[in-house]
Amino acid sequence: MAKRIDVTGLTAYYGTHKAIDDISMHVEPKSVTAFIGPSGCGKSTFLRTLNRMHEVTPGGRVEGRVMLDNEDLYGPGVDPVQVRRTVGMVFQRPNPFPTMSIYENVIAGPRLNGSYKKSELDDIVERNLRGANLWNEVKDRLHKPGAGLSGGQQQRLCIARATAVEPEVLLMDEPCSALDPISTLAIEDLIAQLKSRFTIVIVTHNMQQAARVSERTAFFNLEAVGRPGKLIEIDDTDRIFSNPSEQATEDYISGRFG
Ligand SMILES: Nc1ncnc2c1ncn2[C@@H]1O[C@H](COP(=O)(O)OP(=O)(O)OP(=O)(O)O)[C@@H](O)[C@H]1O
Ligand SMILES: [Mg+2]
């Protein structure tokens, strides 16, 4: 089931460098929230604190609280590997497992988590490739390498791989930045469908994309290079793009930033 995210007072460090400071927000289940803001303001860092990927970076450290419904992701005894299964992630550059076939890419996660009959695996592959709008393009070459697909197809394969573990939240860090406009629209259509099943957070530098895909938009900013990034405001996307509360948001979305 898609879950609600509640973040309170989240601060993240790389060693002694404070990258983001005191961020609080909530994200409704089965919604799409876009993160926008200038380079270096901590969008990716914040995203990675939502599935305990930040602490994988040497020196990576987090203060504050992230709740997924009633579960504290940083609570004692919580297994970060399990958290990453529950909160899936899609990266900027499509990263299919290069030596694996399309079929094996999709079942990589489920196969780690349990034992399945061949017919069940076939079903997982078909269901998730259909869900990623990729099935028709690859159904006749499921056992060919994932690396042989186009960039947009590879990204949809990565989305199928992420959804195959049935996460409750899907985090996407600039998933379209390496893609052409047609593939980008395919991913945006897909996001619109996926939100009926998942809670989705997407980082994007493309304002039109944020406006097209999300219900809520969060604007992050940093006062100066070297200072920590902050959440300036989060509101309905329509409102952020028409009548934001903060001058800094207005300046950024109208291109007057800097
Ligand atoms: N692995 C790392 N080690 C040390 N500092 C890092 C690391 N990754 C990011 N940072 C620093 O943390 C801050 C936030 O970076 P982050 O990548 O989260 O920004 P961003 O908003 O995602 O930027 P972009 O839009 O360019 O992707 C920056 O000051 C950056 O230099
Ligand atoms: Mg980033």
PDB file of C-alpha atoms and ligand atoms in Angstrom:
ATOM      1  CA  MET A   1       0.000   0.000   0.000  1.00  0.00           C
ATOM      2  CA  ALA A   2       1.183   3.502  -0.815  1.00  0.00           C
ATOM      3  CA  LYS A   3       2.210   5.305   2.341  1.00  0.00           C
ATOM      4  CA  ARG A   4       2.318   8.798   3.714  1.00  0.00           C
ATOM      5  CA  ILE A   5       5.706  10.366   4.458  1.00  0.00           C
ATOM      6  CA  ASP A   6       6.196  12.736   7.406  1.00  0.00           C
ATOM      7  CA  VAL A   7       9.566  14.420   7.772  1.00  0.00           C
ATOM      8  CA  THR A   8      10.420  16.449  10.861  1.00  0.00           C
ATOM      9  CA  GLY A   9      13.536  18.568  11.414  1.00  0.00           C
ATOM     10  CA  LEU A  10      15.716  16.677   8.992  1.00  0.00           C
ATOM     11  CA  THR A  11      19.352  17.774   8.743  1.00  0.00           C
ATOM     12  CA  ALA A  12      21.956  15.863   6.710  1.00  0.00           C
ATOM     13  CA  TYR A  13      25.733  16.069   6.740  1.00  0.00           C
ATOM     14  CA  TYR A  14      28.659  14.903   4.638  1.00  0.00           C
ATOM     15  CA  GLY A  15      31.342  14.719   7.316  1.00  0.00           C
ATOM     16  CA  THR A  16      31.317  18.177   8.868  1.00  0.00           C
ATOM     17  CA  HIS A  17      29.531  19.788   5.900  1.00  0.00           C
ATOM     18  CA  LYS A  18      25.865  20.408   6.619  1.00  0.00           C
ATOM     19  CA  ALA A  19      24.193  19.876   3.228  1.00  0.00           C
ATOM     20  CA  ILE A  20      20.535  20.428   4.201  1.00  0.00           C
ATOM     21  CA  ASP A  21      19.124  22.039   7.286  1.00  0.00           C
ATOM     22  CA  ASP A  22      16.013  21.394   9.324  1.00  0.00           C
ATOM     23  CA  ILE A  23      13.581  20.213   6.657  1.00  0.00           C
ATOM     24  CA  SER A  24      10.022  19.301   7.579  1.00  0.00           C
ATOM     25  CA  MET A  25       7.270  18.270   5.181  1.00  0.00           C
ATOM     26  CA  HIS A  26       4.631  15.673   4.582  1.00  0.00           C
ATOM     27  CA  VAL A  27       3.770  13.825   1.397  1.00  0.00           C
ATOM     28  CA  GLU A  28       0.336  12.307   0.879  1.00  0.00           C
ATOM     29  CA  PRO A  29      -0.025   8.699  -0.265  1.00  0.00           C
ATOM     30  CA  LYS A  30      -0.696   8.142  -3.969  1.00  0.00           C
ATOM     31  CA  SER A  31       0.376  11.638  -4.911  1.00  0.00           C
ATOM     32  CA  VAL A  32       3.241  13.083  -6.936  1.00  0.00           C
ATOM     33  CA  THR A  33       5.463  15.664  -5.273  1.00  0.00           C
ATOM     34  CA  ALA A  34       8.140  17.506  -7.278  1.00  0.00           C
ATOM     35  CA  PHE A  35      11.361  18.866  -5.760  1.00  0.00           C
ATOM     36  CA  ILE A  36      12.798  21.873  -7.571  1.00  0.00           C
ATOM     37  CA  GLY A  37      15.638  24.278  -6.831  1.00  0.00           C
ATOM     38  CA  PRO A  38      19.108  25.301  -7.983  1.00  0.00           C
ATOM     39  CA  SER A  39      22.021  22.901  -8.287  1.00  0.00           C
ATOM     40  CA  GLY A  40      23.617  22.072  -4.953  1.00  0.00           C
ATOM     41  CA  CYS A  41      20.621  22.987  -2.790  1.00  0.00           C
ATOM     42  CA  GLY A  42      20.362  19.400  -1.537  1.00  0.00           C
ATOM     43  CA  LYS A  43      17.456  17.888  -3.479  1.00  0.00           C
ATOM     44  CA  SER A  44      19.264  14.602  -4.110  1.00  0.00           C
ATOM     45  CA  THR A  45      20.638  14.514  -0.583  1.00  0.00           C
ATOM     46  CA  PHE A  46      17.184  15.002   0.888  1.00  0.00           C
ATOM     47  CA  LEU A  47      15.701  12.373  -1.425  1.00  0.00           C
ATOM     48  CA  ARG A  48      18.325   9.869  -0.284  1.00  0.00           C
ATOM     49  CA  THR A  49      17.502  10.483   3.371  1.00  0.00           C
ATOM     50  CA  LEU A  50      13.992   9.193   2.603  1.00  0.00           C
ATOM     51  CA  ASN A  51      15.217   5.639   1.985  1.00  0.00           C
ATOM     52  CA  ARG A  52      18.366   5.578   4.114  1.00  0.00           C
ATOM     53  CA  MET A  53      20.666   5.791   1.110  1.00  0.00           C
ATOM     54  CA  HIS A  54      22.359   8.935   2.423  1.00  0.00           C
ATOM     55  CA  GLU A  55      24.194   7.040   5.151  1.00  0.00           C
ATOM     56  CA  VAL A  56      25.808   4.796   2.517  1.00  0.00           C
ATOM     57  CA  THR A  57      28.026   7.754   1.495  1.00  0.00           C
ATOM     58  CA  PRO A  58      31.153   7.897   3.692  1.00  0.00           C
ATOM     59  CA  GLY A  59      30.552  10.575   6.338  1.00  0.00           C
ATOM     60  CA  GLY A  60      26.846  10.646   5.549  1.00  0.00           C
ATOM     61  CA  ARG A  61      24.832  11.360   8.675  1.00  0.00           C
ATOM     62  CA  VAL A  62      21.225  12.333   9.376  1.00  0.00           C
ATOM     63  CA  GLU A  63      19.423  14.065  12.242  1.00  0.00           C
ATOM     64  CA  GLY A  64      15.653  14.346  12.502  1.00  0.00           C
ATOM     65  CA  ARG A  65      12.808  12.007  11.793  1.00  0.00           C
ATOM     66  CA  VAL A  66      11.254  10.351   8.760  1.00  0.00           C
ATOM     67  CA  MET A  67       7.982   8.527   9.324  1.00  0.00           C
ATOM     68  CA  LEU A  68       6.399   6.222   6.780  1.00  0.00           C
ATOM     69  CA  ASP A  69       2.845   6.046   8.071  1.00  0.00           C
ATOM     70  CA  ASN A  70       3.574   4.978  11.649  1.00  0.00           C
ATOM     71  CA  GLU A  71       7.053   3.574  11.119  1.00  0.00           C
ATOM     72  CA  ASP A  72      10.112   5.641  12.050  1.00  0.00           C
ATOM     73  CA  LEU A  73      12.634   4.844   9.285  1.00  0.00           C
ATOM     74  CA  TYR A  74      15.527   5.754  11.582  1.00  0.00           C
ATOM     75  CA  GLY A  75      14.080   4.005  14.621  1.00  0.00           C
ATOM     76  CA  PRO A  76      16.071   1.453  16.604  1.00  0.00           C
ATOM     77  CA  GLY A  77      16.105  -1.983  15.046  1.00  0.00           C
ATOM     78  CA  VAL A  78      14.952  -0.804  11.619  1.00  0.00           C
ATOM     79  CA  ASP A  79      16.790  -2.617   8.838  1.00  0.00           C
ATOM     80  CA  PRO A  80      17.977  -0.108   6.199  1.00  0.00           C
ATOM     81  CA  VAL A  81      17.923  -2.810   3.521  1.00  0.00           C
ATOM     82  CA  GLN A  82      14.249  -3.384   4.234  1.00  0.00           C
ATOM     83  CA  VAL A  83      13.651   0.386   4.109  1.00  0.00           C
ATOM     84  CA  ARG A  84      15.194   0.552   0.621  1.00  0.00           C
ATOM     85  CA  ARG A  85      12.890  -2.235  -0.484  1.00  0.00           C
ATOM     86  CA  THR A  86       9.876  -0.338   0.804  1.00  0.00           C
ATOM     87  CA  VAL A  87      11.055   2.994  -0.592  1.00  0.00           C
ATOM     88  CA  GLY A  88      12.359   2.355  -4.105  1.00  0.00           C
ATOM     89  CA  MET A  89      14.561   4.657  -6.128  1.00  0.00           C
ATOM     90  CA  VAL A  90      15.124   5.467  -9.795  1.00  0.00           C
ATOM     91  CA  PHE A  91      18.264   7.386 -10.722  1.00  0.00           C
ATOM     92  CA  GLN A  92      19.131  10.095 -13.193  1.00  0.00           C
ATOM     93  CA  ARG A  93      21.038   7.803 -15.550  1.00  0.00           C
ATOM     94  CA  PRO A  94      19.281   4.582 -16.475  1.00  0.00           C
ATOM     95  CA  ASN A  95      21.329   1.876 -14.758  1.00  0.00           C
ATOM     96  CA  PRO A  96      20.048  -1.565 -15.802  1.00  0.00           C
ATOM     97  CA  PHE A  97      22.288  -4.412 -14.681  1.00  0.00           C
ATOM     98  CA  PRO A  98      24.360  -4.552 -17.862  1.00  0.00           C
ATOM     99  CA  THR A  99      25.112  -8.247 -18.038  1.00  0.00           C
ATOM    100  CA  MET A 100      21.550  -9.294 -17.251  1.00  0.00           C
ATOM    101  CA  SER A 101      18.715  -9.766 -19.692  1.00  0.00           C
ATOM    102  CA  ILE A 102      15.599  -7.609 -19.645  1.00  0.00           C
ATOM    103  CA  TYR A 103      13.788 -10.458 -17.902  1.00  0.00           C
ATOM    104  CA  GLU A 104      16.494 -10.891 -15.248  1.00  0.00           C
ATOM    105  CA  ASN A 105      16.610  -7.151 -14.587  1.00  0.00           C
ATOM    106  CA  VAL A 106      12.930  -7.094 -13.685  1.00  0.00           C
ATOM    107  CA  ILE A 107      13.082 -10.124 -11.385  1.00  0.00           C
ATOM    108  CA  ALA A 108      16.396  -9.175  -9.732  1.00  0.00           C
ATOM    109  CA  GLY A 109      14.690  -7.706  -6.652  1.00  0.00           C
ATOM    110  CA  PRO A 110      11.922 -10.289  -6.138  1.00  0.00           C
ATOM    111  CA  ARG A 111      14.407 -13.129  -6.593  1.00  0.00           C
ATOM    112  CA  LEU A 112      16.549 -11.765  -3.747  1.00  0.00           C
ATOM    113  CA  ASN A 113      13.531 -11.643  -1.480  1.00  0.00           C
ATOM    114  CA  GLY A 114      11.967 -15.012  -1.997  1.00  0.00           C
ATOM    115  CA  SER A 115      11.635 -18.117  -4.112  1.00  0.00           C
ATOM    116  CA  TYR A 116       9.204 -18.118  -7.003  1.00  0.00           C
ATOM    117  CA  LYS A 117       8.021 -20.611  -9.579  1.00  0.00           C
ATOM    118  CA  LYS A 118       8.897 -19.862 -13.177  1.00  0.00           C
ATOM    119  CA  SER A 119       5.266 -19.026 -13.945  1.00  0.00           C
ATOM    120  CA  GLU A 120       5.217 -16.515 -11.087  1.00  0.00           C
ATOM    121  CA  LEU A 121       8.387 -14.865 -12.340  1.00  0.00           C
ATOM    122  CA  ASP A 122       6.959 -14.701 -15.857  1.00  0.00           C
ATOM    123  CA  ASP A 123       3.935 -13.002 -14.398  1.00  0.00           C
ATOM    124  CA  ILE A 124       6.016 -10.471 -12.440  1.00  0.00           C
ATOM    125  CA  VAL A 125       7.991  -9.636 -15.587  1.00  0.00           C
ATOM    126  CA  GLU A 126       4.933  -9.144 -17.766  1.00  0.00           C
ATOM    127  CA  ARG A 127       2.967  -7.184 -15.168  1.00  0.00           C
ATOM    128  CA  ASN A 128       5.779  -4.761 -14.384  1.00  0.00           C
ATOM    129  CA  LEU A 129       6.872  -4.259 -17.977  1.00  0.00           C
ATOM    130  CA  ARG A 130       3.250  -3.548 -18.886  1.00  0.00           C
ATOM    131  CA  GLY A 131       3.081  -1.177 -15.927  1.00  0.00           C
ATOM    132  CA  ALA A 132       6.161   0.605 -17.228  1.00  0.00           C
ATOM    133  CA  ASN A 133       4.694   0.891 -20.750  1.00  0.00           C
ATOM    134  CA  LEU A 134       7.526  -1.225 -22.089  1.00  0.00           C
ATOM    135  CA  TRP A 135       6.000  -4.665 -22.604  1.00  0.00           C
ATOM    136  CA  ASN A 136       5.009  -4.282 -26.254  1.00  0.00           C
ATOM    137  CA  GLU A 137       8.447  -3.035 -27.211  1.00  0.00           C
ATOM    138  CA  VAL A 138      10.395  -5.846 -25.542  1.00  0.00           C
ATOM    139  CA  LYS A 139       8.109  -8.891 -25.279  1.00  0.00           C
ATOM    140  CA  ASP A 140       9.902 -10.616 -28.156  1.00  0.00           C
ATOM    141  CA  ARG A 141      13.380 -10.043 -26.752  1.00  0.00           C
ATOM    142  CA  LEU A 142      13.039 -10.579 -23.025  1.00  0.00           C
ATOM    143  CA  HIS A 143      16.213 -12.636 -22.862  1.00  0.00           C
ATOM    144  CA  LYS A 144      18.382 -10.048 -24.617  1.00  0.00           C
ATOM    145  CA  PRO A 145      20.567  -7.706 -22.529  1.00  0.00           C
ATOM    146  CA  GLY A 146      18.901  -4.699 -20.938  1.00  0.00           C
ATOM    147  CA  ALA A 147      21.871  -2.641 -22.065  1.00  0.00           C
ATOM    148  CA  GLY A 148      20.719  -3.097 -25.669  1.00  0.00           C
ATOM    149  CA  LEU A 149      17.666  -0.869 -25.195  1.00  0.00           C
ATOM    150  CA  SER A 150      17.420   2.843 -25.987  1.00  0.00           C
ATOM    151  CA  GLY A 151      17.950   5.299 -23.127  1.00  0.00           C
ATOM    152  CA  GLY A 152      14.226   5.864 -22.655  1.00  0.00           C
ATOM    153  CA  GLN A 153      13.544   2.131 -22.774  1.00  0.00           C
ATOM    154  CA  GLN A 154      16.325   1.506 -20.253  1.00  0.00           C
ATOM    155  CA  GLN A 155      14.801   4.048 -17.895  1.00  0.00           C
ATOM    156  CA  ARG A 156      11.401   2.377 -18.204  1.00  0.00           C
ATOM    157  CA  LEU A 157      13.135  -0.952 -17.536  1.00  0.00           C
ATOM    158  CA  CYS A 158      14.630   0.562 -14.369  1.00  0.00           C
ATOM    159  CA  ILE A 159      11.176   1.705 -13.330  1.00  0.00           C
ATOM    160  CA  ALA A 160       9.831  -1.827 -13.942  1.00  0.00           C
ATOM    161  CA  ARG A 161      12.709  -3.193 -11.862  1.00  0.00           C
ATOM    162  CA  ALA A 162      11.866  -0.750  -9.073  1.00  0.00           C
ATOM    163  CA  THR A 163       8.127  -1.505  -9.101  1.00  0.00           C
ATOM    164  CA  ALA A 164       8.696  -5.285  -9.231  1.00  0.00           C
ATOM    165  CA  VAL A 165       9.614  -5.296  -5.542  1.00  0.00           C
ATOM    166  CA  GLU A 166       6.227  -3.642  -4.816  1.00  0.00           C
ATOM    167  CA  PRO A 167       7.597  -0.618  -2.958  1.00  0.00           C
ATOM    168  CA  GLU A 168       5.277   1.738  -1.135  1.00  0.00           C
ATOM    169  CA  VAL A 169       7.106   4.869  -2.209  1.00  0.00           C
ATOM    170  CA  LEU A 170       9.010   5.556  -5.425  1.00  0.00           C
ATOM    171  CA  LEU A 171      11.743   8.207  -5.371  1.00  0.00           C
ATOM    172  CA  MET A 172      12.930   9.477  -8.751  1.00  0.00           C
ATOM    173  CA  ASP A 173      16.013  11.669  -9.040  1.00  0.00           C
ATOM    174  CA  GLU A 174      15.866  13.540 -12.359  1.00  0.00           C
ATOM    175  CA  PRO A 175      14.675  10.397 -14.142  1.00  0.00           C
ATOM    176  CA  CYS A 176      14.305  12.138 -17.510  1.00  0.00           C
ATOM    177  CA  SER A 177      17.420  14.267 -17.657  1.00  0.00           C
ATOM    178  CA  ALA A 178      19.243  11.808 -19.903  1.00  0.00           C
ATOM    179  CA  LEU A 179      16.231  11.279 -22.168  1.00  0.00           C
ATOM    180  CA  ASP A 180      14.894  12.782 -25.396  1.00  0.00           C
ATOM    181  CA  PRO A 181      11.522  14.614 -25.376  1.00  0.00           C
ATOM    182  CA  ILE A 182       9.511  11.617 -26.589  1.00  0.00           C
ATOM    183  CA  SER A 183      10.953   9.283 -23.959  1.00  0.00           C
ATOM    184  CA  THR A 184      10.413  12.017 -21.389  1.00  0.00           C
ATOM    185  CA  LEU A 185       6.717  12.209 -22.235  1.00  0.00           C
ATOM    186  CA  ALA A 186       6.511   8.397 -22.016  1.00  0.00           C
ATOM    187  CA  ILE A 187       7.959   8.544 -18.487  1.00  0.00           C
ATOM    188  CA  GLU A 188       5.606  11.376 -17.521  1.00  0.00           C
ATOM    189  CA  ASP A 189       2.612   9.348 -18.736  1.00  0.00           C
ATOM    190  CA  LEU A 190       3.927   6.456 -16.731  1.00  0.00           C
ATOM    191  CA  ILE A 191       4.250   8.559 -13.572  1.00  0.00           C
ATOM    192  CA  ALA A 192       0.627   9.620 -13.989  1.00  0.00           C
ATOM    193  CA  GLN A 193      -0.367   5.938 -14.013  1.00  0.00           C
ATOM    194  CA  LEU A 194       1.974   4.823 -11.245  1.00  0.00           C
ATOM    195  CA  LYS A 195       0.588   7.300  -8.771  1.00  0.00           C
ATOM    196  CA  SER A 196      -2.557   5.219  -8.475  1.00  0.00           C
ATOM    197  CA  ARG A 197      -0.325   2.624  -6.752  1.00  0.00           C
ATOM    198  CA  PHE A 198       2.637   4.467  -5.276  1.00  0.00           C
ATOM    199  CA  THR A 199       3.567   7.613  -3.423  1.00  0.00           C
ATOM    200  CA  ILE A 200       5.960   9.359  -5.808  1.00  0.00           C
ATOM    201  CA  VAL A 201       8.612  12.011  -5.237  1.00  0.00           C
ATOM    202  CA  ILE A 202      10.453  13.331  -8.282  1.00  0.00           C
ATOM    203  CA  VAL A 203      13.412  15.698  -8.476  1.00  0.00           C
ATOM    204  CA  THR A 204      13.397  17.720 -11.683  1.00  0.00           C
ATOM    205  CA  HIS A 205      15.147  20.745 -13.150  1.00  0.00           C
ATOM    206  CA  ASN A 206      12.365  21.039 -15.698  1.00  0.00           C
ATOM    207  CA  MET A 207       9.646  23.396 -14.446  1.00  0.00           C
ATOM    208  CA  GLN A 208       7.208  22.318 -17.149  1.00  0.00           C
ATOM    209  CA  GLN A 209       7.721  18.757 -16.037  1.00  0.00           C
ATOM    210  CA  ALA A 210       7.057  19.640 -12.409  1.00  0.00           C
ATOM    211  CA  ALA A 211       3.910  21.473 -13.490  1.00  0.00           C
ATOM    212  CA  ARG A 212       2.757  18.566 -15.668  1.00  0.00           C
ATOM    213  CA  VAL A 213       3.325  15.636 -13.329  1.00  0.00           C
ATOM    214  CA  SER A 214       2.951  16.816  -9.750  1.00  0.00           C
ATOM    215  CA  GLU A 215       0.179  17.886  -7.411  1.00  0.00           C
ATOM    216  CA  ARG A 216       2.596  19.368  -4.891  1.00  0.00           C
ATOM    217  CA  THR A 217       5.890  21.152  -5.452  1.00  0.00           C
ATOM    218  CA  ALA A 218       8.653  21.814  -2.944  1.00  0.00           C
ATOM    219  CA  PHE A 219      11.145  24.605  -3.654  1.00  0.00           C
ATOM    220  CA  PHE A 220      14.612  24.264  -2.097  1.00  0.00           C
ATOM    221  CA  ASN A 221      17.252  26.965  -2.090  1.00  0.00           C
ATOM    222  CA  LEU A 222      20.604  27.847  -0.592  1.00  0.00           C
ATOM    223  CA  GLU A 223      21.588  31.284   0.619  1.00  0.00           C
ATOM    224  CA  ALA A 224      25.137  30.993  -0.675  1.00  0.00           C
ATOM    225  CA  VAL A 225      27.545  28.343  -1.923  1.00  0.00           C
ATOM    226  CA  GLY A 226      28.755  26.287   1.015  1.00  0.00           C
ATOM    227  CA  ARG A 227      25.664  27.078   3.084  1.00  0.00           C
ATOM    228  CA  PRO A 228      23.143  24.289   3.714  1.00  0.00           C
ATOM    229  CA  GLY A 229      20.128  23.948   1.478  1.00  0.00           C
ATOM    230  CA  LYS A 230      16.719  24.732   2.930  1.00  0.00           C
ATOM    231  CA  LEU A 231      13.124  24.028   2.068  1.00  0.00           C
ATOM    232  CA  ILE A 232      11.692  27.417   1.181  1.00  0.00           C
ATOM    233  CA  GLU A 233       8.108  26.309   0.655  1.00  0.00           C
ATOM    234  CA  ILE A 234       5.932  23.389  -0.363  1.00  0.00           C
ATOM    235  CA  ASP A 235       2.467  23.939  -1.723  1.00  0.00           C
ATOM    236  CA  ASP A 236       0.026  22.893  -4.431  1.00  0.00           C
ATOM    237  CA  THR A 237       1.894  22.920  -7.733  1.00  0.00           C
ATOM    238  CA  ASP A 238      -0.635  25.334  -9.290  1.00  0.00           C
ATOM    239  CA  ARG A 239      -0.027  27.739  -6.495  1.00  0.00           C
ATOM    240  CA  ILE A 240       3.791  27.471  -6.569  1.00  0.00           C
ATOM    241  CA  PHE A 241       3.759  28.297 -10.274  1.00  0.00           C
ATOM    242  CA  SER A 242       1.113  31.029 -10.162  1.00  0.00           C
ATOM    243  CA  ASN A 243       1.278  32.686  -6.783  1.00  0.00           C
ATOM    244  CA  PRO A 244       4.024  31.396  -4.469  1.00  0.00           C
ATOM    245  CA  SER A 245       4.263  32.719  -0.924  1.00  0.00           C
ATOM    246  CA  GLU A 246       7.985  33.429  -1.017  1.00  0.00           C
ATOM    247  CA  GLN A 247       9.821  35.932  -3.197  1.00  0.00           C
ATOM    248  CA  ALA A 248      12.726  33.473  -3.662  1.00  0.00           C
ATOM    249  CA  THR A 249      10.343  30.953  -5.219  1.00  0.00           C
ATOM    250  CA  GLU A 250       8.890  33.561  -7.536  1.00  0.00           C
ATOM    251  CA  ASP A 251      12.392  34.638  -8.603  1.00  0.00           C
ATOM    252  CA  TYR A 252      13.459  31.070  -9.268  1.00  0.00           C
ATOM    253  CA  ILE A 253      10.463  29.967 -11.286  1.00  0.00           C
ATOM    254  CA  SER A 254      10.440  33.163 -13.321  1.00  0.00           C
ATOM    255  CA  GLY A 255      14.156  32.733 -14.094  1.00  0.00           C
ATOM    256  CA  ARG A 256      15.287  35.723 -12.078  1.00  0.00           C
ATOM    257  CA  PHE A 257      17.394  33.562  -9.810  1.00  0.00           C
ATOM    258  CA  GLY A 258      21.019  34.476  -9.171  1.00  0.00           C
TER     259      GLY A 258
HETATM  260  N1  LIG B   1      29.081  12.487  -1.802  1.00  0.00           N
HETATM  261  C1  LIG B   1      29.191  13.743  -1.349  1.00  0.00           C
HETATM  262  N2  LIG B   1      30.198  14.099  -0.531  1.00  0.00           N
HETATM  263  C2  LIG B   1      30.314  15.359  -0.055  1.00  0.00           C
HETATM  264  N3  LIG B   1      29.442  16.347  -0.339  1.00  0.00           N
HETATM  265  C3  LIG B   1      28.426  16.056  -1.157  1.00  0.00           C
HETATM  266  C4  LIG B   1      28.231  14.749  -1.704  1.00  0.00           C
HETATM  267  N4  LIG B   1      27.124  14.764  -2.474  1.00  0.00           N
HETATM  268  C5  LIG B   1      26.651  16.024  -2.415  1.00  0.00           C
HETATM  269  N5  LIG B   1      27.409  16.811  -1.614  1.00  0.00           N
HETATM  270  C6  LIG B   1      27.188  18.230  -1.293  1.00  0.00           C
HETATM  271  O1  LIG B   1      25.906  18.389  -0.702  1.00  0.00           O
HETATM  272  C7  LIG B   1      25.267  19.541  -1.211  1.00  0.00           C
HETATM  273  C8  LIG B   1      23.938  19.167  -1.845  1.00  0.00           C
HETATM  274  O2  LIG B   1      24.181  18.350  -2.979  1.00  0.00           O
HETATM  275  P1  LIG B   1      23.021  17.607  -3.767  1.00  0.00           P
HETATM  276  O3  LIG B   1      23.668  16.696  -4.744  1.00  0.00           O
HETATM  277  O4  LIG B   1      22.072  17.027  -2.794  1.00  0.00           O
HETATM  278  O5  LIG B   1      22.314  18.833  -4.506  1.00  0.00           O
HETATM  279  P2  LIG B   1      21.191  18.841  -5.661  1.00  0.00           P
HETATM  280  O6  LIG B   1      20.179  19.835  -5.264  1.00  0.00           O
HETATM  281  O7  LIG B   1      20.734  17.457  -5.910  1.00  0.00           O
HETATM  282  O8  LIG B   1      22.001  19.384  -6.926  1.00  0.00           O
HETATM  283  P3  LIG B   1      21.791  19.052  -8.493  1.00  0.00           P
HETATM  284  O9  LIG B   1      20.576  19.825  -8.917  1.00  0.00           O
HETATM  285  O10 LIG B   1      23.049  19.584  -9.135  1.00  0.00           O
HETATM  286  O11 LIG B   1      21.648  17.579  -8.643  1.00  0.00           O
HETATM  287  C9  LIG B   1      26.260  20.205  -2.174  1.00  0.00           C
HETATM  288  O12 LIG B   1      26.960  21.186  -1.452  1.00  0.00           O
HETATM  289  C10 LIG B   1      27.162  19.068  -2.560  1.00  0.00           C
HETATM  290  O13 LIG B   1      28.431  19.529  -2.903  1.00  0.00           O
HETATM  291 MG    MG B   2      20.804  16.169  -7.563  1.00  0.00          MG
END
